[in-house]
Amino acid sequence: MFTPRTRWLGFVLLLCPSFGCATTSGGVTLRADGTPSPQACPEDAKKIMRALQLRIGDSAWIELDANQIKSTPITLYDGPIESLLKEEFGTLETTTRLYGQVWTGGPQVVIRYYEAQPPASEKFPICAVVRLSENNLRKRPESKPGTAILEFPIASVDVVDAFR
C-alpha cells in the first residue's frame, strides 16, 4: 500500500531522468583559507527540492556521519560524507541519507550536500549545507591537517539555493 508520501516521492523520482539528476561535487575551487568557493545550485536540484516541498532556509537535525552515530567527539575527513536525517525534512522521512562533501581547511568545517536518498529509493540532487551554530563546527585544536575533530555528532542542515 502506498502512502501519500510514497506516491509523492515516486512522482519526484519519475521527474529525475528529465532533469538529468546526475550531480557531482567536483570542480569546486578553494579559497586561500582552504574553504570552498561559491557554487551554484543546479536547476534540476532546485526543481526537485520544490517538488519535495523543501524551501530555501528549511532546516532539520542530522547525524553528521552515518558511520559515527552517537559518538562524541567525532572525526571528519576531507572528502565525501554520508549523513542521516534525524527528523522529517520537507517530504523526506527520518533516516533519509544525505551525501556530500567535507572541507576541513578553514577554521571550521564546511559541509555541502548534493544528493539525498530516502529509504528504499533512488538518489536525487539537492542543495543543502550544515550551518554553524553555537560553535558546533569549530575544529578542536588537536585536529590534524585534512581532519576535523568535532565536539558534537549532530548539526542542523539547511536548504540553500546556492553554496556561498
XYZ file of N, CA and C in Angstrom:
492
model
N 0.838 -1.175 0.000
C 0.000 0.000 0.000
C 0.888 1.244 0.000
N 0.532 2.214 -0.824
C 1.330 3.421 -0.944
C 0.740 4.533 -0.082
N 1.589 5.175 0.685
C 1.155 6.333 1.463
C 1.255 7.555 0.563
N 0.609 8.664 0.941
C 0.746 9.881 0.130
C 2.210 10.299 -0.024
N 2.998 10.125 1.007
C 4.419 10.492 0.938
C 5.138 9.622 -0.088
N 4.859 8.317 -0.097
C 5.496 7.412 -1.042
C 5.103 7.759 -2.470
N 3.819 8.064 -2.679
C 3.377 8.453 -4.017
C 4.083 9.726 -4.458
N 4.196 10.702 -3.564
C 4.839 11.978 -3.881
C 6.298 11.762 -4.250
N 6.986 10.936 -3.473
C 8.394 10.660 -3.752
C 8.534 9.932 -5.086
N 7.633 9.007 -5.370
C 7.662 8.314 -6.657
C 7.511 9.274 -7.817
N 6.615 10.251 -7.664
C 6.415 11.274 -8.692
C 7.699 12.060 -8.913
N 8.343 12.464 -7.835
C 9.590 13.233 -7.942
C 10.660 12.409 -8.631
N 10.766 11.144 -8.278
C 11.792 10.299 -8.889
C 11.525 10.061 -10.367
N 10.257 10.057 -10.765
C 9.941 9.953 -12.183
C 10.417 11.184 -12.949
N 10.468 12.317 -12.266
C 10.946 13.539 -12.903
C 12.457 13.533 -13.108
N 13.184 12.768 -12.309
C 14.644 12.783 -12.333
C 15.249 12.624 -13.722
N 14.854 11.623 -14.506
C 15.508 11.483 -15.814
C 15.350 12.712 -16.698
N 14.216 13.375 -16.623
C 14.022 14.545 -17.477
C 14.839 15.741 -17.008
N 15.273 15.729 -15.746
C 16.075 16.835 -15.232
C 17.561 16.530 -15.271
N 17.949 15.326 -15.639
C 19.362 14.966 -15.654
C 19.918 14.946 -14.249
N 19.465 14.040 -13.429
C 19.732 14.058 -11.994
C 21.160 13.708 -11.579
N 22.041 13.459 -12.496
C 23.415 13.185 -12.096
C 24.057 14.475 -11.609
N 24.508 14.462 -10.377
C 25.168 15.638 -9.823
C 26.509 15.220 -9.254
N 27.358 16.165 -9.110
C 28.679 15.875 -8.578
C 29.180 17.077 -7.806
N 30.054 16.827 -6.856
C 30.632 17.912 -6.076
C 31.983 18.329 -6.650
N 32.395 17.732 -7.755
C 33.687 18.030 -8.346
C 33.755 19.441 -8.901
N 34.966 19.904 -9.106
C 35.164 21.201 -9.729
C 35.027 22.387 -8.809
N 34.986 22.168 -7.517
C 34.882 23.280 -6.574
C 36.283 23.799 -6.287
N 36.501 25.084 -6.548
C 37.800 25.675 -6.229
C 37.829 26.082 -4.765
N 39.031 26.174 -4.227
C 39.183 26.531 -2.820
C 39.710 27.949 -2.672
N 39.255 28.606 -1.620
C 39.782 29.925 -1.258
C 41.145 29.728 -0.602
N 41.829 30.823 -0.356
C 43.163 30.767 0.249
C 43.155 30.073 1.615
N 42.045 30.186 2.373
C 41.997 29.570 3.705
C 41.576 28.095 3.672
N 41.371 27.532 2.471
C 41.022 26.125 2.349
C 39.537 25.845 2.311
N 38.706 26.883 2.402
C 37.257 26.693 2.320
C 36.812 26.738 0.854
N 35.711 26.074 0.531
C 35.261 26.044 -0.864
C 34.700 27.384 -1.318
N 34.886 27.676 -2.587
C 34.370 28.922 -3.158
C 32.876 28.768 -3.457
N 32.204 29.881 -3.765
C 30.768 29.803 -4.093
C 30.512 28.852 -5.262
N 29.312 28.294 -5.255
C 28.933 27.319 -6.266
C 27.424 27.413 -6.458
N 26.989 27.411 -7.694
C 25.554 27.487 -7.991
C 24.870 26.159 -7.666
N 23.607 26.243 -7.306
C 22.782 25.048 -7.144
C 22.182 24.745 -8.515
N 22.370 23.541 -9.030
C 21.828 23.213 -10.349
C 20.305 23.370 -10.402
N 19.811 23.781 -11.548
C 18.370 23.980 -11.722
C 17.580 22.705 -11.471
N 18.133 21.538 -11.878
C 17.400 20.291 -11.643
C 17.224 20.027 -10.156
N 18.228 20.361 -9.355
C 18.111 20.192 -7.906
C 17.055 21.127 -7.343
N 17.017 22.373 -7.821
C 16.009 23.323 -7.338
C 14.600 22.839 -7.646
N 14.395 22.290 -8.848
C 13.065 21.787 -9.228
C 12.657 20.611 -8.351
N 13.581 19.707 -8.121
C 13.265 18.542 -7.300
C 13.017 18.957 -5.854
N 13.795 19.905 -5.331
C 13.570 20.372 -3.962
C 12.179 21.008 -3.830
N 11.761 21.782 -4.831
C 10.402 22.354 -4.791
C 9.362 21.247 -4.769
N 9.547 20.225 -5.597
C 8.597 19.115 -5.637
C 8.556 18.361 -4.307
N 9.680 18.333 -3.602
C 9.753 17.663 -2.303
C 9.331 18.576 -1.150
N 8.894 19.782 -1.487
C 8.473 20.779 -0.501
C 9.617 21.168 0.438
N 10.817 21.254 -0.125
C 11.989 21.751 0.595
C 12.213 23.186 0.136
N 11.974 24.129 1.037
C 12.110 25.544 0.704
C 13.426 26.091 1.243
N 13.937 27.102 0.559
C 15.194 27.736 0.977
C 15.063 28.154 2.443
N 16.027 27.752 3.249
C 16.018 28.078 4.670
C 15.406 27.003 5.552
N 14.688 26.031 4.974
C 14.178 24.921 5.787
C 15.356 24.197 6.416
N 15.158 23.711 7.629
C 16.259 23.020 8.303
C 15.752 21.793 9.050
N 16.671 20.900 9.335
C 16.379 19.684 10.090
C 17.656 19.236 10.788
N 17.492 18.389 11.798
C 18.641 17.842 12.516
C 19.143 16.589 11.806
N 20.467 16.462 11.763
C 21.098 15.296 11.151
C 22.184 14.726 12.051
N 22.459 13.444 11.856
C 23.688 12.831 12.366
C 24.731 13.152 11.316
N 25.794 13.835 11.702
C 26.786 14.270 10.720
C 27.411 13.126 9.944
N 27.779 12.057 10.611
C 28.451 10.953 9.934
C 27.714 9.660 10.257
N 27.146 9.036 9.232
C 26.381 7.799 9.421
C 27.243 6.679 10.004
N 28.557 6.821 9.941
C 29.453 5.805 10.491
C 29.866 6.093 11.938
N 29.429 7.231 12.476
C 29.816 7.598 13.834
C 28.600 8.058 14.640
N 27.469 7.420 14.428
C 26.231 7.829 15.091
C 26.392 7.761 16.608
N 26.007 8.836 17.259
C 26.024 8.993 18.719
C 27.425 8.950 19.322
N 28.469 8.980 18.504
C 29.834 9.060 19.027
C 30.124 10.503 19.405
N 30.967 10.694 20.383
C 31.382 12.044 20.734
C 32.764 11.987 21.362
N 33.706 12.750 20.900
C 33.651 13.587 19.709
C 33.681 12.721 18.455
N 33.543 13.371 17.290
C 33.668 12.659 16.022
C 34.800 13.281 15.213
N 35.354 12.488 14.316
C 36.404 12.978 13.432
C 35.892 12.922 11.998
N 35.922 14.063 11.329
C 35.553 14.142 9.918
C 36.818 14.340 9.101
N 36.788 13.825 7.883
C 37.928 13.914 6.980
C 37.535 14.675 5.726
N 38.496 15.357 5.108
C 38.240 15.976 3.811
C 37.724 14.908 2.861
N 36.688 15.228 2.123
C 36.172 14.283 1.138
C 34.701 13.986 1.336
N 34.238 12.865 0.791
C 32.814 12.536 0.829
C 32.312 12.272 2.245
N 31.019 12.545 2.439
C 30.370 12.262 3.724
C 28.967 11.738 3.469
N 28.527 10.858 4.342
C 27.168 10.331 4.334
C 26.556 10.654 5.690
N 25.493 11.451 5.674
C 24.817 11.843 6.902
C 23.410 11.260 6.918
N 22.732 11.382 8.052
C 21.435 10.748 8.245
C 20.461 11.732 8.884
N 19.275 11.895 8.280
C 18.258 12.770 8.875
C 17.756 12.175 10.182
N 17.613 13.017 11.190
C 17.072 12.596 12.479
C 15.592 12.950 12.605
N 15.078 13.718 11.635
C 13.672 14.123 11.653
C 13.214 14.360 10.224
N 11.915 14.512 10.036
C 11.395 14.771 8.699
C 11.921 16.099 8.178
N 12.051 16.172 6.855
C 12.640 17.335 6.190
C 11.856 17.525 4.900
N 10.926 18.488 4.883
C 10.005 18.589 3.761
C 9.224 17.296 3.714
N 9.205 16.628 2.568
C 8.541 15.326 2.470
C 9.518 14.175 2.671
N 10.769 14.474 2.983
C 11.757 13.419 3.233
C 11.585 12.891 4.650
N 11.617 11.583 4.774
C 11.397 10.981 6.081
C 12.693 10.810 6.860
N 12.535 10.573 8.144
C 13.661 10.271 9.010
C 14.433 9.093 8.419
N 15.704 9.072 8.586
C 16.676 8.088 8.085
C 17.021 8.274 6.614
N 16.510 9.323 5.971
C 16.984 9.655 4.630
C 18.474 9.952 4.727
N 19.231 9.477 3.782
C 20.678 9.722 3.772
C 20.990 10.933 2.899
N 21.917 11.735 3.363
C 22.392 12.896 2.614
C 23.855 12.648 2.255
N 24.187 12.899 0.998
C 25.548 12.666 0.515
C 26.158 13.993 0.090
N 27.371 14.226 0.547
C 28.003 15.489 0.229
C 29.500 15.439 0.354
N 30.046 16.618 0.640
C 31.486 16.815 0.662
C 31.864 17.611 1.905
N 32.998 17.256 2.508
C 33.531 17.942 3.689
C 34.831 18.629 3.322
N 34.986 19.865 3.805
C 36.248 20.599 3.705
C 36.657 20.987 5.114
N 37.891 20.683 5.481
C 38.362 20.962 6.841
C 39.469 22.013 6.870
N 39.744 22.660 5.742
C 40.893 23.559 5.642
C 40.780 24.858 6.405
N 39.609 25.365 6.637
C 39.448 26.639 7.323
C 39.337 26.454 8.831
N 38.940 27.520 9.533
C 38.830 27.450 10.992
C 37.666 26.583 11.466
N 36.719 26.341 10.591
C 35.599 25.464 10.911
C 35.311 24.579 9.715
N 34.595 23.522 9.940
C 34.266 22.565 8.886
C 33.197 23.155 7.970
N 33.310 22.882 6.676
C 32.273 23.229 5.700
C 31.746 21.916 5.136
N 30.421 21.740 5.168
C 29.795 20.545 4.609
C 28.683 20.989 3.673
N 28.758 20.505 2.429
C 27.729 20.757 1.423
C 27.140 19.414 1.004
N 25.810 19.386 0.876
C 25.135 18.164 0.427
C 24.615 18.365 -0.983
N 24.863 17.341 -1.818
C 24.490 17.380 -3.224
C 23.431 16.342 -3.595
N 23.241 15.334 -2.755
C 22.273 14.282 -3.052
C 21.581 13.817 -1.775
N 20.346 13.316 -1.956
C 19.594 12.691 -0.871
C 19.104 11.341 -1.357
N 18.927 10.407 -0.405
C 18.399 9.092 -0.744
C 17.503 8.603 0.391
N 16.184 8.707 0.186
C 15.259 8.156 1.183
C 15.383 6.634 1.240
N 14.917 6.027 2.333
C 14.961 4.561 2.424
C 14.246 3.924 1.230
N 14.822 2.874 0.695
C 14.247 2.098 -0.412
C 13.930 2.960 -1.627
N 14.808 3.909 -1.933
C 14.576 4.807 -3.062
C 15.895 5.121 -3.749
N 15.797 5.851 -4.842
C 16.969 6.270 -5.605
C 17.500 7.599 -5.070
N 18.763 7.890 -5.370
C 19.346 9.186 -5.035
C 18.813 10.246 -5.991
N 18.714 11.483 -5.490
C 18.343 12.612 -6.338
C 19.066 13.852 -5.830
N 19.209 14.876 -6.676
C 20.005 16.049 -6.307
C 19.274 16.986 -5.349
N 20.052 17.559 -4.443
C 19.574 18.610 -3.544
C 20.724 19.596 -3.362
N 20.435 20.710 -2.720
C 21.465 21.669 -2.306
C 21.191 22.021 -0.855
N 22.104 21.628 0.013
C 21.936 21.890 1.442
C 23.311 22.013 2.085
N 23.353 22.713 3.212
C 24.604 22.914 3.942
C 24.380 22.701 5.429
N 25.462 22.365 6.118
C 25.429 22.326 7.577
C 25.767 23.724 8.059
N 24.984 24.229 8.982
C 25.191 25.588 9.496
C 25.957 25.564 10.808
N 26.769 26.581 10.989
C 27.495 26.778 12.238
C 26.522 27.317 13.271
N 26.407 26.619 14.379
C 25.531 27.054 15.457
C 26.210 26.721 16.771
N 26.331 27.702 17.620
C 26.949 27.502 18.928
C 28.315 26.827 18.818
N 29.057 27.173 17.769
C 30.418 26.676 17.538
C 30.504 25.167 17.341
N 29.392 24.499 16.957
C 29.457 23.046 16.841
C 30.252 22.572 15.631
N 30.663 23.477 14.735
C 31.506 23.066 13.608
C 32.946 23.542 13.761
N 33.271 24.106 14.897
C 34.655 24.518 15.143
C 35.503 23.284 15.418
N 36.622 23.235 14.743
C 37.540 22.115 14.928
C 38.208 22.222 16.294
N 38.407 21.076 16.924
C 39.173 21.073 18.173
C 40.639 21.306 17.836
N 41.377 21.923 18.754
C 42.781 22.273 18.481
C 43.661 21.091 18.080
N 43.349 19.905 18.547
C 44.182 18.742 18.224
C 43.902 18.155 16.839
N 43.017 18.778 16.064
C 42.722 18.303 14.702
C 43.965 18.423 13.821
N 44.272 17.358 13.114
C 45.418 17.355 12.206
C 44.974 17.852 10.831
N 45.906 18.270 9.966
C 45.537 18.707 8.609
C 44.724 17.624 7.889
N 43.665 18.055 7.212
C 42.804 17.131 6.486
C 41.731 16.476 7.337
N 41.719 16.804 8.629
C 40.708 16.243 9.529
C 40.118 17.349 10.400
N 38.995 17.036 10.993
C 38.377 17.943 11.952
C 37.756 17.111 13.061
N 38.207 17.320 14.257
C 37.590 16.672 15.406
C 36.534 17.639 15.925
N 35.284 17.173 15.944
C 34.155 17.995 16.372
C 33.583 17.457 17.672
N 33.143 18.364 18.505
C 32.587 18.012 19.808
C 31.249 17.285 19.698
N 30.445 17.656 18.695
C 29.076 17.155 18.615
C 28.846 16.338 17.349
N 28.096 15.227 17.440
C 27.839 14.392 16.273
C 26.600 14.816 15.474
N 25.845 15.783 15.984
C 24.642 16.228 15.282
C 24.775 17.703 14.921
N 24.019 18.111 13.912
C 24.029 19.510 13.478
C 22.739 19.774 12.719
N 22.574 21.005 12.336
C 21.417 21.414 11.548
C 21.827 21.503 10.081
N 20.982 20.972 9.202
C 21.204 21.082 7.764
C 20.147 22.025 7.216
N 20.541 22.937 6.323
C 19.635 23.928 5.742
C 19.621 23.819 4.232
N 18.424 23.963 3.649
C 18.278 24.011 2.200
C 18.786 25.353 1.709
N 19.532 25.362 0.601
C 20.057 26.597 0.017
C 19.770 26.632 -1.476
N 19.816 27.840 -2.047
C 19.652 27.968 -3.499
C 20.996 28.159 -4.187
N 22.059 28.306 -3.400
C 23.428 28.395 -3.894
C 24.358 28.171 -2.724
N 25.537 27.660 -3.014
C 26.546 27.479 -1.974
C 27.415 28.728 -1.954
N 27.547 29.357 -0.801
C 28.280 30.618 -0.695
C 29.520 30.481 0.126
